[in-house]
Coordinates of C-alpha atoms and ligand atoms in Angstrom, one line a residue:
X775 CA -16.0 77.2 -36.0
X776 CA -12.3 76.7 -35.3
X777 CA -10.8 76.0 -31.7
X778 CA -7.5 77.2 -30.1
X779 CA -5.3 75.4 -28.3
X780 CA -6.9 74.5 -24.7
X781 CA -5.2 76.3 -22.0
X782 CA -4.8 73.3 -19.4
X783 CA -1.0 73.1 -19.4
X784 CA -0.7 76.4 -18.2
X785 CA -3.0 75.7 -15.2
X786 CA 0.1 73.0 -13.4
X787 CA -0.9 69.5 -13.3
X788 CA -0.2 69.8 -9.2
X789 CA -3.4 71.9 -8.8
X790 CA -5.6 70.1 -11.1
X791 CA -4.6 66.9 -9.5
X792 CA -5.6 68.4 -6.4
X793 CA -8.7 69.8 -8.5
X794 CA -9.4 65.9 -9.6
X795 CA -8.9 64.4 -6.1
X796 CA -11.1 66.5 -4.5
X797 CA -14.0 65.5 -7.1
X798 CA -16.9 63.1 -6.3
X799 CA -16.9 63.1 -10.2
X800 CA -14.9 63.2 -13.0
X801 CA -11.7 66.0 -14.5
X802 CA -11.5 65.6 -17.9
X803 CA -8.6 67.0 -19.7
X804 CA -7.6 67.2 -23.2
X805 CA -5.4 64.3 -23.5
X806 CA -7.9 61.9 -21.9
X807 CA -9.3 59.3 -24.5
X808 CA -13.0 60.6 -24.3
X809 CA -12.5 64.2 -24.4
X810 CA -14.2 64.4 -27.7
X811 CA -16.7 63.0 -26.4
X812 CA -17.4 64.8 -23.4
X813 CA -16.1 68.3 -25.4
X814 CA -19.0 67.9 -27.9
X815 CA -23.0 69.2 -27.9
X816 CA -25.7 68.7 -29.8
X817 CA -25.1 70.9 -32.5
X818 CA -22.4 70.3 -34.2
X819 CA -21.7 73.7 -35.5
X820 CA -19.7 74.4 -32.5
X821 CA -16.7 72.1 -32.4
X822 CA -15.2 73.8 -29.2
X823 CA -12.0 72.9 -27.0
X824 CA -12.4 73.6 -23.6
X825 CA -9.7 73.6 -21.3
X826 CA -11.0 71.3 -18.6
X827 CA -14.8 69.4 -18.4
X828 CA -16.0 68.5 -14.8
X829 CA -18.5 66.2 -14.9
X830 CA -20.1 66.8 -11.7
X831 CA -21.8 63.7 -9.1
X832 CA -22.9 66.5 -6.7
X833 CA -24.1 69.7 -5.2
X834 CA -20.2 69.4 -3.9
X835 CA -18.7 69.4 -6.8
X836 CA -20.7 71.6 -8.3
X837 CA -18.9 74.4 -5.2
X838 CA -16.1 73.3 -6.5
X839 CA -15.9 73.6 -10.0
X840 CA -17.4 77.1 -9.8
X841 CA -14.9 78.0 -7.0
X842 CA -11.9 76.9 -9.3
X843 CA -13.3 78.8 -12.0
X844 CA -13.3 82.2 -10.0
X845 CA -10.2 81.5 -8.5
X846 CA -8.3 80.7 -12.0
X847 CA -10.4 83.2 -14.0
X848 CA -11.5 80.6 -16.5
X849 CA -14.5 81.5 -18.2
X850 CA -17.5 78.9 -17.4
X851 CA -20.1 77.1 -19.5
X852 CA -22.7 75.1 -17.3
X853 CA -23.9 72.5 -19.7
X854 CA -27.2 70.7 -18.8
X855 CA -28.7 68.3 -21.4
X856 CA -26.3 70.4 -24.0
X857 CA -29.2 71.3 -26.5
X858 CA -28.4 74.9 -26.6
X859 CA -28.3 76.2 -30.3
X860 CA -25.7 79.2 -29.7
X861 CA -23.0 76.6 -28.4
X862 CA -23.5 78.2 -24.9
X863 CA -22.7 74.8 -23.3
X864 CA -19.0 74.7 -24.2
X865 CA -16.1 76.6 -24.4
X866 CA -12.9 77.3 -25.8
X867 CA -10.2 77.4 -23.4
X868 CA -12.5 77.5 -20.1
X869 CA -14.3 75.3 -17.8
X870 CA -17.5 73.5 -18.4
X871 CA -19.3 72.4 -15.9
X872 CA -21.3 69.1 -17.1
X873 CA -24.2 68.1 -15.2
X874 CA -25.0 65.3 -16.8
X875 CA -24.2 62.6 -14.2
X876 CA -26.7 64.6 -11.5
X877 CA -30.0 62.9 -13.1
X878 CA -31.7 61.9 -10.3
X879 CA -35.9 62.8 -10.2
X880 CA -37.9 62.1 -7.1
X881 CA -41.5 62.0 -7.6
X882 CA -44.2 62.8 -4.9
X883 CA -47.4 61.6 -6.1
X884 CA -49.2 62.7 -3.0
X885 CA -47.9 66.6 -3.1
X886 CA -48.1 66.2 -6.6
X887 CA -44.4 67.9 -7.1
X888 CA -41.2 66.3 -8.6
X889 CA -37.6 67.3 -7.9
X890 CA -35.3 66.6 -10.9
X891 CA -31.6 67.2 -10.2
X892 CA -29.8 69.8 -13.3
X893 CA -28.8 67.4 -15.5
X894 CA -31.8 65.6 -16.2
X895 CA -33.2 65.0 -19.8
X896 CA -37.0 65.1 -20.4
X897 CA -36.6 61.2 -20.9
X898 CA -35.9 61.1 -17.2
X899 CA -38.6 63.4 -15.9
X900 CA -41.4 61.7 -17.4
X901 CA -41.0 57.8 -17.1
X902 CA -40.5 58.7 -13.5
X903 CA -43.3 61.3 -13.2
X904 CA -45.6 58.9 -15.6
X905 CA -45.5 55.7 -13.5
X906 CA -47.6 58.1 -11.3
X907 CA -49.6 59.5 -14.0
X908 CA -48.3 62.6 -14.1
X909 CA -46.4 65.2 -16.1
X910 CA -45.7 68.9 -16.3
X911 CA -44.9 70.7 -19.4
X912 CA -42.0 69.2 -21.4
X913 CA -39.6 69.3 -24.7
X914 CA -41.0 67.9 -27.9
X915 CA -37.8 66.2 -28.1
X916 CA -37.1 63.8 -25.2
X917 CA -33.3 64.0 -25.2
X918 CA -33.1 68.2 -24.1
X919 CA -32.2 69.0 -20.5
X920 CA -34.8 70.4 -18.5
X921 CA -32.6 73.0 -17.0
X922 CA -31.8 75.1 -19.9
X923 CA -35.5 74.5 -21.5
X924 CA -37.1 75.5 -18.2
X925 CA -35.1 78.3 -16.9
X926 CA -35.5 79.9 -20.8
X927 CA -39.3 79.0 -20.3
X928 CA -40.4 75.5 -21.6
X929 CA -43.1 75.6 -24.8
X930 CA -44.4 72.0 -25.2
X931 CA -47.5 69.9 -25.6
X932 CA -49.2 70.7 -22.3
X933 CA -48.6 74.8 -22.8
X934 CA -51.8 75.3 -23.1
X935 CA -53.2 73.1 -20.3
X936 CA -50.3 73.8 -17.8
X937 CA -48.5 76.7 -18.6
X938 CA -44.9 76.9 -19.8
X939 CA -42.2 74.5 -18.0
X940 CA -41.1 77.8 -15.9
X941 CA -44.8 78.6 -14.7
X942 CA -44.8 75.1 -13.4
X943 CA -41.5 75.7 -11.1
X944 CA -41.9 75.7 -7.1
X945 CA -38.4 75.8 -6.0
X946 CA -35.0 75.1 -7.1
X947 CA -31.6 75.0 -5.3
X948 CA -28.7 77.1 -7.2
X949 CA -25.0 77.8 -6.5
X950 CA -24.6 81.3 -7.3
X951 CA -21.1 83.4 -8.4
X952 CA -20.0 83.8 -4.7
X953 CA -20.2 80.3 -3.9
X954 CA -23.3 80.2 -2.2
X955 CA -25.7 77.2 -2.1
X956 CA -29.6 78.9 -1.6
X957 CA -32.6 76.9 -1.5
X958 CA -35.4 79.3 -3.8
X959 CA -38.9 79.6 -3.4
X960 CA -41.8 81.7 -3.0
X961 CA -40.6 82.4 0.3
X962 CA -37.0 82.2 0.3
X963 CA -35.3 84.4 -2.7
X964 CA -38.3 85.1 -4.5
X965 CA -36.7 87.7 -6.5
X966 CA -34.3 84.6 -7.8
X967 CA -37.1 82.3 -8.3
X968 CA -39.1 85.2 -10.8
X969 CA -35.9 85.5 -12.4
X970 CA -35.5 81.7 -13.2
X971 CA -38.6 81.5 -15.1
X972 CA -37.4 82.5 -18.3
X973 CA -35.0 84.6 -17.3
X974 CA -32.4 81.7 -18.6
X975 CA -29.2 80.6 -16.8
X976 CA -28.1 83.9 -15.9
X977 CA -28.1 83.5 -12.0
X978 CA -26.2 80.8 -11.2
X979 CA -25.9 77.0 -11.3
X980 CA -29.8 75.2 -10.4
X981 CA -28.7 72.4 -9.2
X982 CA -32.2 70.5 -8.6
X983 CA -35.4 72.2 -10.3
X984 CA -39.0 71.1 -8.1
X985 CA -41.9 71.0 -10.4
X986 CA -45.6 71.8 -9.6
X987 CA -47.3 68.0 -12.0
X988 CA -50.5 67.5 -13.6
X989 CA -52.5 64.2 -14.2
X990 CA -52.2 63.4 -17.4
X991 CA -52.1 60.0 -19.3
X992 CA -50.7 57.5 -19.2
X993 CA -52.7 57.5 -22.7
X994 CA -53.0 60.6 -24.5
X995 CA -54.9 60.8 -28.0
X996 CA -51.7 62.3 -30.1
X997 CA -50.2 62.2 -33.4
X998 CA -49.4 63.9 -36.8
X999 CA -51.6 63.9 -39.9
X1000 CA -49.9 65.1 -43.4
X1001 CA -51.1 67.0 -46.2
X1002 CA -49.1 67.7 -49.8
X1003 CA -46.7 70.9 -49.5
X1004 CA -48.9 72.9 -52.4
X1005 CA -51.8 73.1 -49.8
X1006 CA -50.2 75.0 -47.5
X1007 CA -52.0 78.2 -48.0
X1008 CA -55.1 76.0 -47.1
X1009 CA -53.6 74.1 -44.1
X1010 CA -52.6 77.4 -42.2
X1011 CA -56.0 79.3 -43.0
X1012 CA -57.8 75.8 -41.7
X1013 CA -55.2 75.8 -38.6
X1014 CA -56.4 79.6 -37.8
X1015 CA -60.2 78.3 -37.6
X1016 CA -59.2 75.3 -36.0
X1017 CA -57.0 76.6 -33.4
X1018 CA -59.5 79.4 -32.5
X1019 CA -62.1 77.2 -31.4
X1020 CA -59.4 74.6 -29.6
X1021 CA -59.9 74.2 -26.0
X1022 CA -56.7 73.9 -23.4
X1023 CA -55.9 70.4 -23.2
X1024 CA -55.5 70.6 -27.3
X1025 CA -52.1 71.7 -28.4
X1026 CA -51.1 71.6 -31.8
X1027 CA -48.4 72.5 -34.6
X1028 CA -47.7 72.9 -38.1
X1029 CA -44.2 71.6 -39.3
X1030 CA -43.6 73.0 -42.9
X1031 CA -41.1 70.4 -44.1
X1032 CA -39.8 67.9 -46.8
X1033 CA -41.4 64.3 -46.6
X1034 CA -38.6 62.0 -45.1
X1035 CA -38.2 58.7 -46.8
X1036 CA -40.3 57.4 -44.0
X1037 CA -41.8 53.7 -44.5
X1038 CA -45.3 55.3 -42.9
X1039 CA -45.4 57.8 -45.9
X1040 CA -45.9 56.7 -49.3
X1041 CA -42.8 56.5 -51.4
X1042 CA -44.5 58.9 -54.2
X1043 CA -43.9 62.3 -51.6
X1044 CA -40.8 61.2 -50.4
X1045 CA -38.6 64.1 -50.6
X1046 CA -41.2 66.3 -51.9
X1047 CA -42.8 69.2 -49.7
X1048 CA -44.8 68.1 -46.7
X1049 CA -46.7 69.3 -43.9
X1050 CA -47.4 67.6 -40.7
X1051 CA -49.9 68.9 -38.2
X1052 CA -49.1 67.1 -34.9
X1053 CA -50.2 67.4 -31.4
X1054 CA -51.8 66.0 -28.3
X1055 CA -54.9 66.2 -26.8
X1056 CA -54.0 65.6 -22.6
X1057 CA -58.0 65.1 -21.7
X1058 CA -60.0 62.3 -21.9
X1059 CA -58.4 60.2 -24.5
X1060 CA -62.0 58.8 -25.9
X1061 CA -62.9 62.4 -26.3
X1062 CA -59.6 62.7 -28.7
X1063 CA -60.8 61.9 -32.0
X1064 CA -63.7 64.8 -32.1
X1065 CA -61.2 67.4 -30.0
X1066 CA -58.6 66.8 -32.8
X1067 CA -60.8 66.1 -36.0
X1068 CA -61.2 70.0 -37.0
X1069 CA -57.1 69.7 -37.6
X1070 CA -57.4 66.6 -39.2
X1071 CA -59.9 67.8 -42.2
X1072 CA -57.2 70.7 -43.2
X1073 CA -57.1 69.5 -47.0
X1074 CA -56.8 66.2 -48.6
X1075 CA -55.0 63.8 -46.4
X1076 CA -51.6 62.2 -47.3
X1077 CA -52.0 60.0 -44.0
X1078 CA -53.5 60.5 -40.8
X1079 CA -51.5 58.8 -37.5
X1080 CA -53.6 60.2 -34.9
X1081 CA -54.9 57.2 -32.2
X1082 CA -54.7 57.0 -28.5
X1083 CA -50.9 56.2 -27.1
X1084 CA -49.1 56.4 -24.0
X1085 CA -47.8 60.2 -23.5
X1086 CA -44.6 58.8 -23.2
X1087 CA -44.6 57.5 -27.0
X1088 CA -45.2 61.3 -28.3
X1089 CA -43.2 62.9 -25.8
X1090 CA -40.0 60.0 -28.0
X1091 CA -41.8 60.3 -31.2
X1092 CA -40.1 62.7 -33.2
X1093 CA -36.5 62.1 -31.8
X1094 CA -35.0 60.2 -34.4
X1095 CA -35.7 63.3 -36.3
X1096 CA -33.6 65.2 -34.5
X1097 CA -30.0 63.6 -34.5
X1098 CA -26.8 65.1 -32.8
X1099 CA -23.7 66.7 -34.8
X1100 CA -26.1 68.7 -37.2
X1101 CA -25.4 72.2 -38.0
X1102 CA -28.2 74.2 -36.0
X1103 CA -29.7 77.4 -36.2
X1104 CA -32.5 78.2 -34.8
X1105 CA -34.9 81.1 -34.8
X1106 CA -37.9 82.5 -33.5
X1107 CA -40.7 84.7 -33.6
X1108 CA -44.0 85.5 -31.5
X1109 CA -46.9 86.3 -33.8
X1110 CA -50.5 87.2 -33.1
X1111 CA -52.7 85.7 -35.5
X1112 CA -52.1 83.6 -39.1
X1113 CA -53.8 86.7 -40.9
X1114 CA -53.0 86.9 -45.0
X1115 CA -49.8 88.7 -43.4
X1116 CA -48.3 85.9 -41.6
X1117 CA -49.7 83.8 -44.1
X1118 CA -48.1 85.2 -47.2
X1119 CA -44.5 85.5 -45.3
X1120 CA -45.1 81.9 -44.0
X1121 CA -45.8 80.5 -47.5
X1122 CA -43.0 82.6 -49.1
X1123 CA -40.4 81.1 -46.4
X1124 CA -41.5 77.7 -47.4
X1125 CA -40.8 78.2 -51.2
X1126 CA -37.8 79.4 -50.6
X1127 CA -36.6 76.9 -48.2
X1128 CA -32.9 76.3 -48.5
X1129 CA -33.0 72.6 -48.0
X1130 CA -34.6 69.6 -47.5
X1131 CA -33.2 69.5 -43.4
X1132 CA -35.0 72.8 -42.9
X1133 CA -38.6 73.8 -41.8
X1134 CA -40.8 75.5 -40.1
X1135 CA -42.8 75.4 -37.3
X1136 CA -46.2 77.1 -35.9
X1137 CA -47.0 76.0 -32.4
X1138 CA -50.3 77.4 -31.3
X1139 CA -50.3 79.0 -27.7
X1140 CA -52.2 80.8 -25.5
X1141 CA -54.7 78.9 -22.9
X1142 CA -53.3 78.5 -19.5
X1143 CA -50.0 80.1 -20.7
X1144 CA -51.9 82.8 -22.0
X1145 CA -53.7 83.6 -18.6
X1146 CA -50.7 84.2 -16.3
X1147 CA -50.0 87.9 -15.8
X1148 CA -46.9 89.4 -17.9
X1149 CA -44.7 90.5 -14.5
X1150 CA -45.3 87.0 -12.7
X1151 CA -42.4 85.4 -14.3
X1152 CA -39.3 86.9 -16.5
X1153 CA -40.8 85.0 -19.5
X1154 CA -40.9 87.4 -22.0
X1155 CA -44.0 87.0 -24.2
X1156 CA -47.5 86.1 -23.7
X1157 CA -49.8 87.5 -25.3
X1158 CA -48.9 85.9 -28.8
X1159 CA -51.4 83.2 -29.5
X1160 CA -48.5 81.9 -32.2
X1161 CA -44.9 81.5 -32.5
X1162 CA -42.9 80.5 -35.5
X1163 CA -39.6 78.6 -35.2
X1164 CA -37.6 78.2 -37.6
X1165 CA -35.0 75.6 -37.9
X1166 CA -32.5 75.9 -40.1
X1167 CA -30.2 73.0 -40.2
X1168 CA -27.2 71.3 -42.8
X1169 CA -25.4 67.9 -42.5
X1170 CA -22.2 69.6 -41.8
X1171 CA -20.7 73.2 -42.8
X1172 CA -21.5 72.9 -46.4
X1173 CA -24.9 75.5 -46.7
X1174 CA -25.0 76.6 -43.7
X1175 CA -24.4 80.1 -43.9
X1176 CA -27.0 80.3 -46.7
X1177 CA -29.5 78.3 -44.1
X1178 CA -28.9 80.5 -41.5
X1179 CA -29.6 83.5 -43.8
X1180 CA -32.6 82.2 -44.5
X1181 CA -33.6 81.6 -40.9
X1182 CA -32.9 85.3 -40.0
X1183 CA -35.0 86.9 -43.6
X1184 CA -37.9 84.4 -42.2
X1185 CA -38.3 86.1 -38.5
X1186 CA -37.9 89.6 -40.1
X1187 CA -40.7 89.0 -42.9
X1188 CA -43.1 87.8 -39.9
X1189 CA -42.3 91.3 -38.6
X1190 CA -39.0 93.6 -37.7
X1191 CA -40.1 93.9 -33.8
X1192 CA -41.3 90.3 -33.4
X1193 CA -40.3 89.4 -30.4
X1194 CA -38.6 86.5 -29.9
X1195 CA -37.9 83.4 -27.5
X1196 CA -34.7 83.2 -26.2
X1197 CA -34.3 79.5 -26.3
X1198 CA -35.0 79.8 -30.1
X1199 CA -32.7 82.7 -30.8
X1200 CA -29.8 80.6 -32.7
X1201 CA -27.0 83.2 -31.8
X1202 CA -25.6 85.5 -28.7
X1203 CA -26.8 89.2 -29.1
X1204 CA -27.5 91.6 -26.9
X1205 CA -29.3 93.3 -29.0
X1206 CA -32.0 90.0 -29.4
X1207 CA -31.8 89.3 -25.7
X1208 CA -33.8 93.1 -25.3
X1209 CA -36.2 92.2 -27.8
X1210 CA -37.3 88.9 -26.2
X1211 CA -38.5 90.7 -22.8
X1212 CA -40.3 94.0 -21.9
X1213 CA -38.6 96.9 -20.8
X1214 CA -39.7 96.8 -17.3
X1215 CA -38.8 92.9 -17.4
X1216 CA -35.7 93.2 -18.5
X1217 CA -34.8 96.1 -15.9
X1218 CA -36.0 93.7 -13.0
X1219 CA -33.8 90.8 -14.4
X1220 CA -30.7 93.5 -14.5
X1221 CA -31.5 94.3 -10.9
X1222 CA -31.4 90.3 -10.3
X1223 CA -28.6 89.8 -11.9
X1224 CA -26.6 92.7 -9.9
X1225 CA -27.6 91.1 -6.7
X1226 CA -26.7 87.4 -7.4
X1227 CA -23.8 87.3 -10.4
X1228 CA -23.1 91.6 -10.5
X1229 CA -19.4 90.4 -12.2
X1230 CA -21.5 88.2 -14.9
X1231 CA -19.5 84.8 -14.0
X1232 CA -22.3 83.0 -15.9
X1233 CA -22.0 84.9 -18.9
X1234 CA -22.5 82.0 -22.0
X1235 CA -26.2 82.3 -22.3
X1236 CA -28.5 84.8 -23.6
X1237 CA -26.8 87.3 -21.6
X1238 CA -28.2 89.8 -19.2
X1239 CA -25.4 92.1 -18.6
X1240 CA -24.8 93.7 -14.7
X1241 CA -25.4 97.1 -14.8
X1242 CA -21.5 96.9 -14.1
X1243 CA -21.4 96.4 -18.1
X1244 CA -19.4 93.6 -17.3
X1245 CA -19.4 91.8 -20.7
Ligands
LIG1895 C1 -33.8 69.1 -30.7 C2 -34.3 70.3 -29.9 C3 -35.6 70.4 -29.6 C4 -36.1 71.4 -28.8 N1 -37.4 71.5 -28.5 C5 -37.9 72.5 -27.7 C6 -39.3 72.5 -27.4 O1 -40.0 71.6 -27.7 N2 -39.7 73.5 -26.6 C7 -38.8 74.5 -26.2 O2 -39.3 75.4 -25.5 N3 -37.5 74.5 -26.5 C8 -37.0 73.5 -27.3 N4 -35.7 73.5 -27.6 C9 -34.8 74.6 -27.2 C10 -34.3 74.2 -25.8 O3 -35.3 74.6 -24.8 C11 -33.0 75.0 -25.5 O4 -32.0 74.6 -26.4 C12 -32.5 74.7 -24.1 O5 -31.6 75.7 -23.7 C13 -31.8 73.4 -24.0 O6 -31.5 73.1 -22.6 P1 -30.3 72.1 -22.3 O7 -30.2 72.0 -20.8 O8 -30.5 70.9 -23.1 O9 -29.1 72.9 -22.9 P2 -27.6 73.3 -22.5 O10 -26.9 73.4 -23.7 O11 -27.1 72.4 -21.5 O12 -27.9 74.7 -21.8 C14 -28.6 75.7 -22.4 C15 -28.4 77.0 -21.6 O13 -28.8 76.8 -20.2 C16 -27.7 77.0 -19.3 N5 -27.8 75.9 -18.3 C17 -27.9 74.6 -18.6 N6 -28.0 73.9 -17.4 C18 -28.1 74.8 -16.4 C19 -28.2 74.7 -15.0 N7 -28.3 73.5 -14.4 N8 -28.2 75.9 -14.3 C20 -28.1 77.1 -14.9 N9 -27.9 77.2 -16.2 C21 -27.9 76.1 -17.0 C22 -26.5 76.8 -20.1 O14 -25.4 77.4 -19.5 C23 -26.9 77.4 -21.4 O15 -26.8 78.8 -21.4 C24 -35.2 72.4 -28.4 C25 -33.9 72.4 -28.7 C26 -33.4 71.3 -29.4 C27 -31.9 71.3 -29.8

């Protein structure tokens, strides 16, 4: 993606010195030594140039920075933990708005209840939230923000036990469009606080997110067991079984992949198809190895690394699999059952996968996520027991487009209506942003979204546009 120039010059280096003084935190412009730095995001297939980056200390600069961009018209990206596939985290030529430095978490271990500030990474929330033995519903990778991945809805390995991240949100304090600062709740803006769970970062900036915990750990009996790639038709018929029978504090995946040259798999698969079924049971942990067994039994086994572990060892695990700078696109779809239908498109994806950076993924869902009524949160899609995600991924621009091509033939094959999950959904589109909630859903997040933000000021995420039609 190219960049144009940044517009900073044109903004007069008397107001954004004045800008700079009056910040508890940091301006960055684009002649400071670590603008690259601060400019980039996790995935590397947006290589934007913003005009300015505040990183924020505070709620008060927080005001500010979304006060200067109203008053100088600069389009704004709010950037959490910057994991967002579509780019939506930077800018060319605006303001983003980097949270980054506001990573403070308070736990309350008798209320049960933790108060992260915006900027937090999973990493943060649970080594505070674990020293108490507790832990709500969290990214399979530790280094995403928990704003973005909450307010989009939050699918990780206590769904099923606790809900999504979103169901598990008590409050949260937001700076909306106008400059207000409003403290959200049940009982205070409770139309704001439906609309933030899953409804994405359309309402404003959150600048602290309070989260309802669970006990769970500090030992969890997790892990991943692999199985050659040519049994995958029997792995996902096996995974159907299994997962029907699976109760709530069991939550497992399938990862259709290529065998990294990992010293804990033998050198004769490297590089060769793989699949991984990986998961955690949050229960008893001596009750782990019978809970998890029917997944581990799939097919012949390449090597099984289930045991007992702190959750905070599978909630890092599969990081370094993840790096920053990759070209990303993601893609999702909600199914209802691995029938022959899903089976057949599942296995056909696999053969034809475009590289060996590329997979996909099965997450089993349902249980406690399953249970909460469709209109008590924005989130868009529950009564899927399954969704796919796809993850279509290149070192750097060379195969991407074909990647992403194959991403978007994989969704449609599960099924042209799919609906999808808007933290997933690789690319801005209207048209997507629809499919991912119910009609009445979406209306009620249009009428939210014309009280708090009716000009769409926070526009760079999935999008629900005013019924201004402001674009
Ligand atoms: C490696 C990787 C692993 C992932 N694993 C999972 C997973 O296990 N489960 C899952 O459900 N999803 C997962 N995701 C998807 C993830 O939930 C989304 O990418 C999410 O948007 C990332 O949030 P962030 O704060 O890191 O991103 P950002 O890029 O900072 O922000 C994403 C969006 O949220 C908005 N936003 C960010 N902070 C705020 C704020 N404080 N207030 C208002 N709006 C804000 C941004 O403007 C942007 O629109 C994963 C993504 C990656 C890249």
């Amino acid at each position: 993606m190219t960049a144009t120039q940044p517009r900073s010059d044109t903004l007069g280096d008397a107001t954004l010195g004045e800008l700079a003084q009056a910040l508890r935190g940091r301006l960055i412009r684009p002649d400071d030594p670590d603008y690259d730095e601060f400019r980039s995001i996790w995935n590397g297939a947006h290589d934007r140039k913003p005009a300015l980056i505040i990183r924020c200390r505070g709620v008060a600069d927080v005001l500010k920075a979304v006060e200067f961009a109203r008053s100088e018209g600069l389009p704004l990206a709010v950037r959490g933990g910057g994991h967002s596939i579509p780019g939506f985290s930077t800018v060319d030529n605006g303001l983003v708005l980097d949270l980054s430095l506001m990573n403070a978490v308070h736990v309350d271990p008798n209320r049960r209840t933790v108060t992260a500030q915006g900027g937090c990474l999973w990493s943060d929330v649970d080594a505070e939230a674990q020293a108490f033995g507790l832990a709500v519903t969290g990214g399979l990778v530790s280094t995403t923000g928990i704003a973005g991945f909450t307010l989009g809805g939050g699918i990780g390995w206590l769904v099923r036990r606790c809900g999504l991240t979103c169901d598990n949100l008590v409050g949260a304090d937001v700076v909306t469009a106008d400059g207000r600062y409003l403290h959200v709740s049940e009982e205070e803006h409770p139309d704001l606080l439906w609309a933030l769970r899953g409804g994405g970062g359309n309402f404003g900036v959150v600048t602290s997110f309070e989260f309802r915990m669970h006990e769970v750990g500090p030992t969890v009996y997790a892990g991943l067991v692999f199985y050659r790639g040519e049994e995958a038709d029997s792995v996902l018929r096996g995974f159907r079984t299994a997962a029907a029978g699976a109760p709530d504090e069991l939550s497992m995946a399938v990862n259709l992949t290529t065998a990294p040259p990992a010293p804990f798999l033998p050198e004769e698969v490297h590089g060769k198809p793989i699949i991984a079924v990986l998961g955690v049971w949050s229960g008893r942990p001596e009750d782990g190895d019978a809970a998890t067994r029917p997944f581990r039994e799939l097919a012949p086994v390449v090597v099984d690394l289930f045991s007992p572990m702190p959750y905070v060892a599978m909630q890092t695990l599969l990081d370094p699999l993840y790096p920053r700078g990759m070209w990303n696109y993601f893609r999702s779809a909600f199914f209802h059952d691995v029938d022959d239908a899903s089976t057949s498109a599942l296995l056909s994806a696999y053969a034809q996968v475009p590289n060996g950076a590329s997979e996909l993924h099965i997450h089993h869902l349902g249980g406690a996520m399953g249970r909460i009524p469709a209109d008590a949160t924005a989130f868009g899609t529950r009564d899927c027991d399954f969704i796919l995600n796809v993850v279509a991924r290149t070192p750097d621009a060379a195969g991407y487009d074909t990647a992403v091509e194959w991403a978007r033939s994989t969704t449609a094959a599960l099924g042209p209506n799919a609906a999808a999950y808007v933290n997933f959904t690789g690319e801005a589109s209207a048209d997507l942003v629809r499919a991912s909630y119910p009609r009445g859903t979406y209306e009620r997040l249009v009428a939210v979204k014309d009280r708090y933000d009716p000009t769409n000021m926070f526009r760079l995420n999935q999008n629900i546009q005013p019924s201004t039609g402001k674009p």
